[in-house]
Structure formats: structure tokens, C-alpha cells
XYZ file of C-alpha atoms in Angstrom:
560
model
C 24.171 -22.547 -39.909
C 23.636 -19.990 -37.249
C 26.229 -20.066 -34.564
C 25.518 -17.063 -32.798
C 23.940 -18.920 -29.767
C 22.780 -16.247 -27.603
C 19.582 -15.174 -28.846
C 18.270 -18.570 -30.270
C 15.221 -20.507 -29.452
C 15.528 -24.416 -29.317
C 13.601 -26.357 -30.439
C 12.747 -30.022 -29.945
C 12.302 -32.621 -33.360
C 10.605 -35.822 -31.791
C 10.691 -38.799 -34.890
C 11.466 -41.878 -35.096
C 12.891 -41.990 -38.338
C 16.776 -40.317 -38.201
C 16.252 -39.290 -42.343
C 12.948 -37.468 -41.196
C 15.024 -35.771 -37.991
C 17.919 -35.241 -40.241
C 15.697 -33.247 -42.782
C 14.006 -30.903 -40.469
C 17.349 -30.336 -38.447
C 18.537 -28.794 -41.449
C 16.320 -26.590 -41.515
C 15.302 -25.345 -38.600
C 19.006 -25.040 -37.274
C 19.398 -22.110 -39.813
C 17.546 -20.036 -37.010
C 17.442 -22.361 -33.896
C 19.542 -24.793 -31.757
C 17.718 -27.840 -32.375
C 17.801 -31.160 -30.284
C 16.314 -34.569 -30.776
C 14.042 -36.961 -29.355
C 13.507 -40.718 -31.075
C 10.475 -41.406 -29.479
C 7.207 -39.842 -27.382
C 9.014 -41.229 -23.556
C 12.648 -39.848 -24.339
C 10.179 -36.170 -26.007
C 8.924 -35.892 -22.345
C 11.998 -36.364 -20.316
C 13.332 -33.385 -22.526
C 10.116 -31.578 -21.814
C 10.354 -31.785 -18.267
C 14.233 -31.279 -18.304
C 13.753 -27.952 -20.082
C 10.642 -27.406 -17.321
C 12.355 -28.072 -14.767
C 15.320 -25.900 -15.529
C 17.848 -29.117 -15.999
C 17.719 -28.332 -19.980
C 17.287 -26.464 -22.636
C 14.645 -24.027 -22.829
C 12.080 -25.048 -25.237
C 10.598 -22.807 -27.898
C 8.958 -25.190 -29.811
C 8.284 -29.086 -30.411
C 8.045 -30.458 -33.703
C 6.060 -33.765 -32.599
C 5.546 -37.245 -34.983
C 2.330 -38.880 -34.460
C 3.239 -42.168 -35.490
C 6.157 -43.778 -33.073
C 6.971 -46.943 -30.967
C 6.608 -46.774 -27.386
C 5.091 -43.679 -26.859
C 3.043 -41.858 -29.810
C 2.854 -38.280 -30.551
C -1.038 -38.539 -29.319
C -0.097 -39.836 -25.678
C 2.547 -37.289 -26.019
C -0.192 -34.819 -26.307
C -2.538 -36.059 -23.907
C 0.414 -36.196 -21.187
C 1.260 -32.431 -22.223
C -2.665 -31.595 -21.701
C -2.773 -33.052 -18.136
C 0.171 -31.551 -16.798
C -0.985 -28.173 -18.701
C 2.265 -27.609 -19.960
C 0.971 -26.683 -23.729
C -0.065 -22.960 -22.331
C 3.244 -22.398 -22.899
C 4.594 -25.142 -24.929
C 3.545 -24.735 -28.478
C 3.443 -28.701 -30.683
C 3.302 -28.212 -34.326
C 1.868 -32.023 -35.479
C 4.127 -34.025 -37.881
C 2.031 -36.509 -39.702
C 0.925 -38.003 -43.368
C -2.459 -38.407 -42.341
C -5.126 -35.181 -42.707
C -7.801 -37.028 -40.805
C -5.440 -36.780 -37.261
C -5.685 -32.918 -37.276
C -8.831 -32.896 -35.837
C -7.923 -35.357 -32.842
C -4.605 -33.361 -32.385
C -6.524 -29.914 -32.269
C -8.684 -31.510 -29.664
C -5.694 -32.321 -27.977
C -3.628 -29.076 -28.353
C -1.446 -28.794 -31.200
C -0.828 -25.570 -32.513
C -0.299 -26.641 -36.101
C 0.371 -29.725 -38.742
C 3.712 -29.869 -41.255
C 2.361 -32.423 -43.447
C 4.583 -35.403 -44.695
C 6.471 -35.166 -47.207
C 7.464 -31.750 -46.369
C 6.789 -28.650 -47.330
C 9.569 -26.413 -48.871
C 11.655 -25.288 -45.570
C 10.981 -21.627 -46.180
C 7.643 -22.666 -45.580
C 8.585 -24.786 -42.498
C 10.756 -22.353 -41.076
C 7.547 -19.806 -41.602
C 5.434 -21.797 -39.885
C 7.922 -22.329 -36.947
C 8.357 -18.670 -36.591
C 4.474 -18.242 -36.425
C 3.875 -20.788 -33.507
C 6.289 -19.524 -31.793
C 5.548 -16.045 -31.895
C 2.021 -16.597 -31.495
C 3.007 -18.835 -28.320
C 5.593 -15.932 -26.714
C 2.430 -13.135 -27.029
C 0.180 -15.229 -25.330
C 2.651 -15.933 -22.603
C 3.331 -12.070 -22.307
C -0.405 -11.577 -22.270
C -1.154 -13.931 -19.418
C 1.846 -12.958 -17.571
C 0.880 -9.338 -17.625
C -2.876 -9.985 -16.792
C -2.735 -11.519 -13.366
C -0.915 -10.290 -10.766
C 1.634 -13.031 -8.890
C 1.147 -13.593 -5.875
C -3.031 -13.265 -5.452
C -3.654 -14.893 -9.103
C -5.772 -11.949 -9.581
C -6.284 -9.591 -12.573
C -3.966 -6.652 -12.836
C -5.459 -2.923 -12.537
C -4.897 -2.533 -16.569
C -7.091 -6.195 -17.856
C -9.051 -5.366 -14.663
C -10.486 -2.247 -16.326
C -10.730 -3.575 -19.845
C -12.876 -6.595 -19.027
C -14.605 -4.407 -16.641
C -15.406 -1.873 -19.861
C -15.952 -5.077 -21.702
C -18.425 -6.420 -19.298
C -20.393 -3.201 -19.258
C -20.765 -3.560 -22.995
C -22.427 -6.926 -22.801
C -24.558 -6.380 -20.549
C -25.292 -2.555 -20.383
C -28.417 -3.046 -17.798
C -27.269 -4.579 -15.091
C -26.502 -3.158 -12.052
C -22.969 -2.825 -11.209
C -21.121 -1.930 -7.390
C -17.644 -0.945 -7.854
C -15.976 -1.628 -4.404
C -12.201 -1.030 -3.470
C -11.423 -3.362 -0.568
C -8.262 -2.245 1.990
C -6.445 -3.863 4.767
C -5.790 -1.143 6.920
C -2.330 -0.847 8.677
C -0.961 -3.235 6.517
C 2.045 -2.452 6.857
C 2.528 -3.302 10.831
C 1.811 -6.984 9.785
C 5.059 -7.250 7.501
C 6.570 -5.649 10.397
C 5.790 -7.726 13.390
C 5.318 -10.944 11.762
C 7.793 -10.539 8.598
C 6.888 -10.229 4.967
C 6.446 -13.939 4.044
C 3.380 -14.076 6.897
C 2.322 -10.987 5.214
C 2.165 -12.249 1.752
C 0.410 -15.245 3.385
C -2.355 -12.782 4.464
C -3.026 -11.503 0.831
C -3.200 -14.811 -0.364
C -5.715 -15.489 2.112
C -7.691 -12.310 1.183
C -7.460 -12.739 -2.427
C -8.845 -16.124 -2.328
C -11.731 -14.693 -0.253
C -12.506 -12.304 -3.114
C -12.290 -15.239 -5.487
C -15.280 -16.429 -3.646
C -17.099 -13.329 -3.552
C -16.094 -13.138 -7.946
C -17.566 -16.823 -8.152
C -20.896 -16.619 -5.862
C -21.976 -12.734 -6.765
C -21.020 -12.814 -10.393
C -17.990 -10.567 -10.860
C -14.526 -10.058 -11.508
C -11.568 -8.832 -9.497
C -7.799 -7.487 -9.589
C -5.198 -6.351 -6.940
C -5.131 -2.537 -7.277
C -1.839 -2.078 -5.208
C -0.278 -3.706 -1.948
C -2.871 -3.745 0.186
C -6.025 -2.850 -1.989
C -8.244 -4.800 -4.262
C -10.786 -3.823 -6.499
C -14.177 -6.028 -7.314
C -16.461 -5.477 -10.164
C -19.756 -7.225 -8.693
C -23.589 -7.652 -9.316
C -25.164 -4.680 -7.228
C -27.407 -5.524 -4.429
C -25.820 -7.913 -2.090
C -25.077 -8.030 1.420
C -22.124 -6.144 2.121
C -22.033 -7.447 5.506
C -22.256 -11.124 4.236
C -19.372 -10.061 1.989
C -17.325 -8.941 4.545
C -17.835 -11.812 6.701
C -16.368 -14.461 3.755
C -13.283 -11.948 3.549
C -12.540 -12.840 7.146
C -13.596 -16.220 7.437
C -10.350 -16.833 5.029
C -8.662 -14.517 6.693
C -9.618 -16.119 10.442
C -6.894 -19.046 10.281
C -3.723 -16.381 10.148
C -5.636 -13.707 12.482
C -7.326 -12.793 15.216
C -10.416 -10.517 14.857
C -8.744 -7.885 16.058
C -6.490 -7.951 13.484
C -8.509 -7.594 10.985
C -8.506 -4.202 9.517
C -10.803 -4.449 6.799
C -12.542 -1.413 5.040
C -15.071 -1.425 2.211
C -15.918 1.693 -0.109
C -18.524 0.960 -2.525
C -19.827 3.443 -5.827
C -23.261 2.257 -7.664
C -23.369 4.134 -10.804
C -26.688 2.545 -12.418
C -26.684 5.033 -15.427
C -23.031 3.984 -15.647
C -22.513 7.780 -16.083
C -19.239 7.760 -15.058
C -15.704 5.612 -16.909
C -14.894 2.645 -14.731
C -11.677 4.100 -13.803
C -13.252 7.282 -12.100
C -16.119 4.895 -10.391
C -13.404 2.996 -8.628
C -11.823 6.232 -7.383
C -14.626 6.973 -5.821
C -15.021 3.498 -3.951
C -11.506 4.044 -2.960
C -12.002 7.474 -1.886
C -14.907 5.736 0.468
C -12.400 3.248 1.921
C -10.239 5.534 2.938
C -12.857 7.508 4.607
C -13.115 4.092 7.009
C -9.620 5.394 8.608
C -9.684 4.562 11.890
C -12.292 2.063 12.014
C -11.392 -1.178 13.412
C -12.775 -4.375 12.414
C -14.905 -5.059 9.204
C -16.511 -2.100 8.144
C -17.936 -0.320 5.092
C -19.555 2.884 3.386
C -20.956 4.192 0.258
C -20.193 6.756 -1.610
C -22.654 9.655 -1.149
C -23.057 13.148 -2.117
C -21.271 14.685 1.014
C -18.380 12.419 0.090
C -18.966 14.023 -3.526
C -18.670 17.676 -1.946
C -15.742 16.765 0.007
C -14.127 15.197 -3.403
C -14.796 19.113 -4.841
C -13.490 20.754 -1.483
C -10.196 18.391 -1.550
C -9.619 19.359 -5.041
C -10.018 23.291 -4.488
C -7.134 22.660 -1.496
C -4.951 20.843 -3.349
C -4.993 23.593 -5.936
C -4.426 26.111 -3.733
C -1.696 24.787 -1.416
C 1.424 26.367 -3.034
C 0.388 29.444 -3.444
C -1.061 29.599 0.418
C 3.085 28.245 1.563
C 4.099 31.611 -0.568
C 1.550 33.967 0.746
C 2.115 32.791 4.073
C -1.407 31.693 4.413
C -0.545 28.872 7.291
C -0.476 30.126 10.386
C 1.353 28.538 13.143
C 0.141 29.043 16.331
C 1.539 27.767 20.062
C -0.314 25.907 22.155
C 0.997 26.155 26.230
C 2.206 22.630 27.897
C 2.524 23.077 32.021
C 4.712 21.087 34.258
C 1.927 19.997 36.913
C 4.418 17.542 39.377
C 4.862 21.034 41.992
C 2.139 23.145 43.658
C 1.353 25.456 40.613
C 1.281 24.605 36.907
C 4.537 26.209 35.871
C 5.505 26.728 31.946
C 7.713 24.408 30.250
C 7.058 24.619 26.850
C 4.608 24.687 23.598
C 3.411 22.873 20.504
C 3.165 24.603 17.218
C -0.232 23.928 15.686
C -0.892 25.079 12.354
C -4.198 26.373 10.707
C -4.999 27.777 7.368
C -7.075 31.178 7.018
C -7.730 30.644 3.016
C -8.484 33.955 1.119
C -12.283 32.728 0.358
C -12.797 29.664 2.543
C -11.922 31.335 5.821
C -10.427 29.186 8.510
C -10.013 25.490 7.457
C -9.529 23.212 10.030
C -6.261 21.008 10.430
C -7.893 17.875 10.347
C -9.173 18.666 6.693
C -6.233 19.387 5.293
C -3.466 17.461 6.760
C -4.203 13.982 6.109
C -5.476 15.104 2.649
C -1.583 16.443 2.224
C 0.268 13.260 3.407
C -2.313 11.201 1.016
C -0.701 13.455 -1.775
C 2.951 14.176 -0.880
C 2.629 17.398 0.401
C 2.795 17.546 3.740
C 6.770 17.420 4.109
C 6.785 21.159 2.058
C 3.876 22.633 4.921
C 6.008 20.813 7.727
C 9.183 22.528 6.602
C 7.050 25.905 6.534
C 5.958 25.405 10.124
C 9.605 24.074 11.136
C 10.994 26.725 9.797
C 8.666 29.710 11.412
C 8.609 27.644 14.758
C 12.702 28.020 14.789
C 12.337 32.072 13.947
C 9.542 32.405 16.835
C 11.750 30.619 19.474
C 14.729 32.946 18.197
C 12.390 36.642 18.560
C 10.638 35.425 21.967
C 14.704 34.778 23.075
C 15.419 38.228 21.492
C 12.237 39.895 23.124
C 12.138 38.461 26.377
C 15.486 37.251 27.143
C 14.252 33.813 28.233
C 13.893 30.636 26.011
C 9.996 29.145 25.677
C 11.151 25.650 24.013
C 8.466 24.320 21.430
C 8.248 20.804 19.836
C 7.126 20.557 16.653
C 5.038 17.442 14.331
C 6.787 15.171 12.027
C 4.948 12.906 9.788
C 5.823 9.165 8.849
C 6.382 10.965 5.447
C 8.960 13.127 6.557
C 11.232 10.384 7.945
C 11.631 9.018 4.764
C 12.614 12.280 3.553
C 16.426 12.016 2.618
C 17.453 15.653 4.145
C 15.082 15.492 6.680
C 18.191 15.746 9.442
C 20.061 18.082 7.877
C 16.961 20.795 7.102
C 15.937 20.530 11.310
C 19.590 20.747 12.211
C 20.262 23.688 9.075
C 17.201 26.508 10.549
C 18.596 25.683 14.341
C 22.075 26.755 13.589
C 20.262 29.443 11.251
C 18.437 30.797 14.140
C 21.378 30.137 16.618
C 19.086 27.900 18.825
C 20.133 24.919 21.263
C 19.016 21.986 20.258
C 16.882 21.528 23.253
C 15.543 23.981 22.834
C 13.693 22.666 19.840
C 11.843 19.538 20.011
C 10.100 16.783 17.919
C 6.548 14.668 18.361
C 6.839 12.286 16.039
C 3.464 9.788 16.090
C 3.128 6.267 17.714
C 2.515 4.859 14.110
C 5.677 5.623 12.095
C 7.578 4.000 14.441
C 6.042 1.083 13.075
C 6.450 2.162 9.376
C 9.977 1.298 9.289
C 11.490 0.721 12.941
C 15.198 0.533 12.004
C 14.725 3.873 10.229
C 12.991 5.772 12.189
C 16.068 4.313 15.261
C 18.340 5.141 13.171
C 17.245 8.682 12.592
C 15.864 9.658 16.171
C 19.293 8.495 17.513
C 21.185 10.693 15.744
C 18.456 13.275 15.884
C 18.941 12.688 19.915
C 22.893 13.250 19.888
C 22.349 16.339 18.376
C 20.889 17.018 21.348
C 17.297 17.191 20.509
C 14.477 16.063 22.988
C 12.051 13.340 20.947
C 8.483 12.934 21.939
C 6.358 9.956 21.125
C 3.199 11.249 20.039
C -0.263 9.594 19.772
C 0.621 6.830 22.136
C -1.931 4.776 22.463
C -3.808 5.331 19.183
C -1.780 3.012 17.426
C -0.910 -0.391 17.462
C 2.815 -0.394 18.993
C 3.193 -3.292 21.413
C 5.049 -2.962 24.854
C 8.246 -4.661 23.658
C 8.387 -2.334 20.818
C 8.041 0.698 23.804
C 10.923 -0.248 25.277
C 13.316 -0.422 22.357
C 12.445 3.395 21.245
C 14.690 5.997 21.737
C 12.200 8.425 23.309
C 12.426 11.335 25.924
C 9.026 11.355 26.992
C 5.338 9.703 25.836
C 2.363 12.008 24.843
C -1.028 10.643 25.808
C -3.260 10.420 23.021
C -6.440 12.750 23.454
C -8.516 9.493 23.376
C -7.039 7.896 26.424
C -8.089 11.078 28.125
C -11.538 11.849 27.085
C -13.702 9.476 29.629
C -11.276 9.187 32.450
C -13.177 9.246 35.851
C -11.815 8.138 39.646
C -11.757 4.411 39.519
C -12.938 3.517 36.094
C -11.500 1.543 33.247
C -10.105 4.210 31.095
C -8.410 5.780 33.976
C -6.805 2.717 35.183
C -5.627 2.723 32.144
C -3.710 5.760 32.277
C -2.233 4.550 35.198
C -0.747 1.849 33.491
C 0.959 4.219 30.969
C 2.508 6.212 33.788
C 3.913 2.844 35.756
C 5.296 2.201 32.143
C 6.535 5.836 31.728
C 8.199 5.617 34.936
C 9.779 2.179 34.500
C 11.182 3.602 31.264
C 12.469 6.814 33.386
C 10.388 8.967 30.542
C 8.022 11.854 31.525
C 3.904 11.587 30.087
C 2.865 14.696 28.527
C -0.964 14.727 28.192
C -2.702 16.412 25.363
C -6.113 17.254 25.326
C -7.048 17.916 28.834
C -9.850 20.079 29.019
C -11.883 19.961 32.378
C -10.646 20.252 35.643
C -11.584 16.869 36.838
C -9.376 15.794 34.082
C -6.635 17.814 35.625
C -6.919 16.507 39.159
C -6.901 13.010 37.698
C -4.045 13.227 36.219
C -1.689 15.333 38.454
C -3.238 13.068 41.573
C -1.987 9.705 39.061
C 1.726 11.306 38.651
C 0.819 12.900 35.028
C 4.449 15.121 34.171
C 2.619 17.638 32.258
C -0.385 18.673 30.522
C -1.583 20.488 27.329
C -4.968 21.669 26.623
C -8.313 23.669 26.461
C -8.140 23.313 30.407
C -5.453 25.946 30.037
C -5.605 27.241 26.739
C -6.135 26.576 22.927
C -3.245 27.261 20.377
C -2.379 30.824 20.558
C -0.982 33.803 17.799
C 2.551 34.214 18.802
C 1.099 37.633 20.424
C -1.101 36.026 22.324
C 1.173 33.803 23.966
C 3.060 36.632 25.937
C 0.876 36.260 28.576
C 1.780 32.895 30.235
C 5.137 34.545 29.524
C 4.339 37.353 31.735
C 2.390 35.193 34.913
């Protein structure tokens, strides 16, 4: 008898005859803990005891056909209702061949046929169920995904391969399907309202898998793939995504985005066709409400262009390709616009490409995990150029520079801004951070945690961006902050009187109530100026006064 109990399997010999229990106890307990049942009622209370957690674990059930009260075949039939035999396997004890086929029906795995077999055969057949049994619960367990029931990214692309292969003619949309800003609803409404959300989604695409013929997984938190018949209504499809949705959330709050690839020559392997529905969703950034776009050739260009970047970002850090430029902000509360400070801006001039715009390259870098190495390379020139214009000039021109919601979460993100101001033997005012409206709502209690410290260090923190995001007035007032940067947007259509600009003057009354300057960014007409200063704006960056400037450039606002 085996005594080691910590690996074994039990399992459960249902008979009514204590000689018949007696012989396969024998055997079996050689390799398993074995327990009893006399009849089919007192084989189901164990069942559900080891179910339910209250018992023994069950590995396998050795059933008689033939008993009083209960026989193995209502057994059976009770085990097929409750769908317990997916994971419960029965081998059938019985005299009689003809009951095999009634039991198969019914979901036995396989038949030990009285009088018994010799118990190496037994035992064999034992180890076989039971094996066969743990697979298939591996396999299922693996091949939907928890929470959402639906396929995970690895059966997702083999059925999807397999589905080509049976029917090689029909036309196919691969479509990647994103909730956008995800994140802020774990964050305002806590993670169990969140899962609640995906649920709702994912039985939304569960609809859309049963009426467009398809099949569907969840590709990571937030993003779901479906492998549909080509040619329906996207809209329509959209509009049963937030029709489940509609009972947790407003219609603001729903940030869906939709990138679809048709491949009809299915040229390309599944896994590559979904990249490029994905890489069409996250084109949608931005958009609000339900929205979608193909993939097309530009996006195919851009795909090509991204790549080329990507390949040539570490050696532009090492040849000093970035160039970090300053952009003027002007304190506009006195009679004349007076100096107060600057923003370094970087660009790239790439060896064949020329100059590539910011807004190409730096959201590609923080979808990759590069933009914390180009925002130490602008940190760290931005902390040299303060220290020369001191050394120059004699007279400190303080700049603020961008941090990402990726560079928060970098460990020695603290210690690097504080290392290259003691390195440069600057005050830590003199050196300042914009750090965007949205990664305070990545992680609040982070991002508190390290802007306090960050702030009795002695460094000034600007919110950047406000107003593009989603941050809600409560959240404004529990910020450690030293002053709120208009985003561009708020600025673009302000006029005496009108919407947008009463607007503005809302910020300020909140900026003011807070006892926090507004820096606005983006002013580029003098109407927009007068606005502003006329409204109580603090200061003001932008084409109005200048664009971001080469460090030798710069010397003249220095000099006025």
C-alpha cells in the first residue's frame, strides 16, 4: 500500500456489494486513496462534497450500474445535468455488455467488466481515464480566458488557421476591438466595476461571434480580437457592443475603437493580419465615442516609416541626433510680457529623413518602451543648457521639462532628475516638470507619492494637458501641483463671449481657488493674447511670441 499521501489521486468505488468494493480497494489503493460509496444517493453526496470543497478531491469514480436506491444510470444522468462529468471521469462497473452503449450516451468514460479483469489491467485503465480526464481539463482551462469566457490569443489563432483551412474562400475581417482609457475606469470606479465592464463587452462580442459567423478571444486587458464573415456593418457592430455596454455607462463613457484588416487572398499569417487591425485601433487615439477604421495603404507606409525609426533610435541618442530646443513662456499679469521661463521641445533631424516631427515619433516611443531613454537625453541636455546660459549670462532662465506616464513608473526616475541637478549645480527651482493631465490618472497614489517628494526637493510641478483628459474636479484638488497648463485645444476657438472662452474662465476661477497660476500653451494670435491676459491668464507660451528655439537663438529674449 502506498502511504505517501501527498501526491495521490482519490478515487471514489460506488457498489453495493462490500466483496466487490473490497476487491477493487485493493487494488486501486496501491496508487490512490480510495473511498467508498454503497449506493448511487450516498456516490453523489461524495461528489458534491469533493465539488464543493467539503471533501476529497475526486480523480476518478468507479460507478456500479446495478444498485438499490439510486442506480449507477441515474447516477449518470444526475452527473450529466449538473455537467459535472467535464471534469469528473466514471469508468462503468457492470456484467452486462449491452449497458455500454446507454452509459456512453450518458457519459462514462469506460467499462471494467464483471468479474474483473487482472488489476494490472484495472489499475491501467484507471491511469488512462484519468490522465485522459486531467489533459482535457488543462486544455479547456488554457483555451478560454476567465473572466470574458472567451478564447485565449494562442486557441484564438489556431482555430482561426483552422477555420481558414476549411473554408479557404470566404471572406474574412480581422478586427481588434479596444476600450480606450481603460484604465481611468478601474480607477474611479474600482476594479470589480471594471471587470464588470469587460464582462459586459465580451458578451457583446459573443453576439457579434453568434449573428456574423465568427469566433473571438481576449487579446490583453482591454483588447479583443474577432475573426468574422467580411462585409457587415461595422456601425451596426459597434452599436451591439454598446447596447451591452449601456446599463454600466453613459455614452460618454464609452471609448470604443475598431481597427479592421480584410486580407481576401489571405496573403498574410493570421497573426500579422491582426497586427495590423490593432495597429488601426490604435490609430483611433483620441477619438471619443464608437468609432472605427480600416487598414489602408497609408497606414501600410506609416507601418514601414515606424519600423525605419525604431531601428534607428539608439544610434540617433549616441550621435546626438535629438535636438532640444526652448520654447519662451511670458509672465503677462503686468504691463509688458516679461520672461519667466521655457519648455524644452525636442525634434529629430535624421541623417536621411530630415526633420521628423515630434508627434511621429513620440507616441510611437512610449508604445515601445523607449521614450524614458530620449526623456533622460533631453533631461539631461536641458540641466547642462540652464548651467552654460547661468555661466554665460550670469542670470538663471528656468526651463520645465516633459515626463511621460512611462517615466513615473520608472524605479530611479527621482534619483536620475535629482542626480544631473546636483551634477550641474542647479536649484531645484530652477528646473521644472510638466507632467500630463492623464498619468495622474494612471496610478494616483504613485504619481502623489512621487510629485510630493519631487516638490520637497524643491521642484516646481506643472500639470500639463489639462483639459485633454478625463481628470474630474475632485481629483484637481487633491494634486500636488504648482500651476495648470492649458491644453492647446481649450485655446484654439476662444472668442469674447463664446462657449470655449467661458470655458477658460472657468479654469482660471478654479486656478485661483486652488491659489495655482494657468500657463497657456499654444497661443498664437493676438486676439488670443488679449483674451487671455483681459480673463487673468498667468502666462503664456506660443507662436504669438515664438516657436521652440536653438539654444542660440534664444539669447535674444535674453537680451530685450
Amino acid at each position: 500500500m502506498n502511504t505517501d499521501n501527498t501526491f495521490q489521486r482519490t478515487v471514489l468505488v460506488v457498489d453495493d456489494e462490500a466483496v466487490n468494493r473490497e476487491i477493487l480497494g485493493s487494488i486501486l489503493e496501491i496508487e490512490y486513496k480510495v473511498i467508498y460509496a454503497e449506493n448511487g444517493r450516498d456516490a453523489l453526496e461524495k461528489i458534491h462534497d469533493s465539488a464543493s470543497g467539503a471533501g476529497s478531491t475526486l480523480s476518478l469514480v468507479l460507478l456500479d450500474l446495478l444498485m438499490p436506491e439510486m442506480s449507477g444510470f441515474d447516477v449518470l444522468k444526475e452527473l450529466k445535468k449538473e455537467e459535472l462529468l467535464s471534469d469528473l471521469p466514471v469508468i462503468v462497473l457492470t456484467s452486462e455488455k449491452s449497458a455500454e452503449i446507454e452509459s456512453l450516451k450518458l457519459g462514462a468514460a469506460d467499462f471494467l467488466i464483471k468479474p474483473y479483469d487482472l488489476p494490472d489491467v484495472i489499475l491501467a485503465r484507471a491511469r488512462h481515464a484519468i490522465k485522459l480526464f486531467e489533459d482535457a481539463k488543462i486544455i479547456r482551462d488554457t483555451e478560454y480566458e476567465k473572466l470574458t469566457g472567451l478564447y485565449t490569443p494562442e486557441f484564438f489563432y489556431e482555430f482561426a488557421a483552422l477555420y481558414d483551412s476549411r473554408h479557404p474562400l470566404k471572406k474574412m475581417d480581422a478586427i481588434a476591438i479596444n476600450f480606450s482609457r481603460f484604465h481611468l475606469i478601474n480607477e474611479l470606479r474600482g476594479r470589480k466595476f471594471g471587470d464588470s465592464v469587460l464582462k459586459a463587452l465580451a458578451e457583446g462580442i459573443k453576439i457579434l461571434v453568434k449573428e456574423f459567423s465568427g469566433l473571438a478571444c481576449r487579446y490583453d486587458a482591454d483588447t479583443f480580437y474577432l475573426y468574422i464573415g467580411g462585409g457587415n456593418s461595422y456601425e451596426q457592430m459597434l452599436k451591439i457592443l454598446q447596447e451591452r455596454l449601456s446599463c454600466l455607462l453613459s455614452p460618454s463613457e464609452m471609448r470604443l475603437r475598431m481597427g479592421i484588416f480584410t486580407d481576401e487572398k489571405r496573403s498574410l499569417p493570421i497573426i500579422q493580419r491582426f497586427d495590423h487591425a490593432l495597429q488601426a485601433c490604435n490609430s483611433l487615439r483620441g477619438k471619443k465615442g464608437g468609432v472605427f477604421r480600416l487598414y489602408d495603404e497609408k497606414m501600410a507606409e506609416k507601418e514601414v516609416f515606424d519600423a525605419l525609426l525604431l531601428k534607428d533610435f539608439e544610434s540617433a541618442i549616441a550621435q546626438k541626433q535629438f535636438k532640444v530646443n526652448y520654447q519662451p513662456k511670458f509672465n503677462i499679469k503686468g504691463e509688458k510680457p516679461v520672461l519667466c521661463s521655457a519648455e524644452a521641445l525636442v525634434s529629430w533631424i535624421h541623417p536621411t529623413l530630415g526633420r521628423v516631427r515630434p508627434d511621429l515619433f513620440i507616441p510611437l516611443f512610449e508604445e515601445n518602451g523607449l521614450i524614458t531613454m530620449l526623456d533622460q537625453y533631453v533631461w539631461e541636455e536641458a540641466a547642462k543648457q540652464i548651467r552654460k546660459w547661468k555661466d554665460d549670462w550670469g542670470l538663471t532662465v528656468p526651463v520645465s521639462v516633459n515626463v511621460s506616464r512611462v517615466d513615473i513608473n520608472f524605479p530611479e526616475f527621482s534619483d536620475f532628475i535629482s542626480r544631473i541637478v546636483r551634477e550641474n549645480n542647479l536649484l531645484p527651482s530652477e528646473y521644472m516638470l510638466e507632467i500630463t493631465e492623464s498619468a495622474y490618472t494612471e496610478d494616483s497614489r504613485l504619481i502623489i507619492d512621487v510629485v510630493n517628494n519631487l516638490r520637497k526637493c524643491g521642484h516646481k510641478i506643472e500639470m500639463d494637458d489639462f483639459g485633454s483628459g478625463y481628470s474630474s474636479l475632485n481629483m484637481i484638488t487633491s494634486m500636488p501641483i504648482d500651476a495648470l497648463k492649458l491644453d492647446k485645444a481649450f485655446i484654439d476657438n476662444i472668442a469674447a463671449g463664446n462657449k470655449e472662452m467661458r470655458l477658460v474662465e472657468l479654469v482660471l476661477d478654479i486656478a485661483r481657488n486652488l491659489e495655482v497660476p494657468v500657463i497657456a500653451e499654444g497661443v498664437e494670435t493676438e486676439e488670443q493674447y488679449k483674451l487671455l491676459k483681459a480673463a487673468g491668464c498667468d502666462i503664456i507660451q506660443g507662436y504669438y511670441f515664438s516657436k521652440p528655439l536653438a539654444p542660440e537663438e534664444f539669447i535674444k529674449f535674453v537680451e530685450k
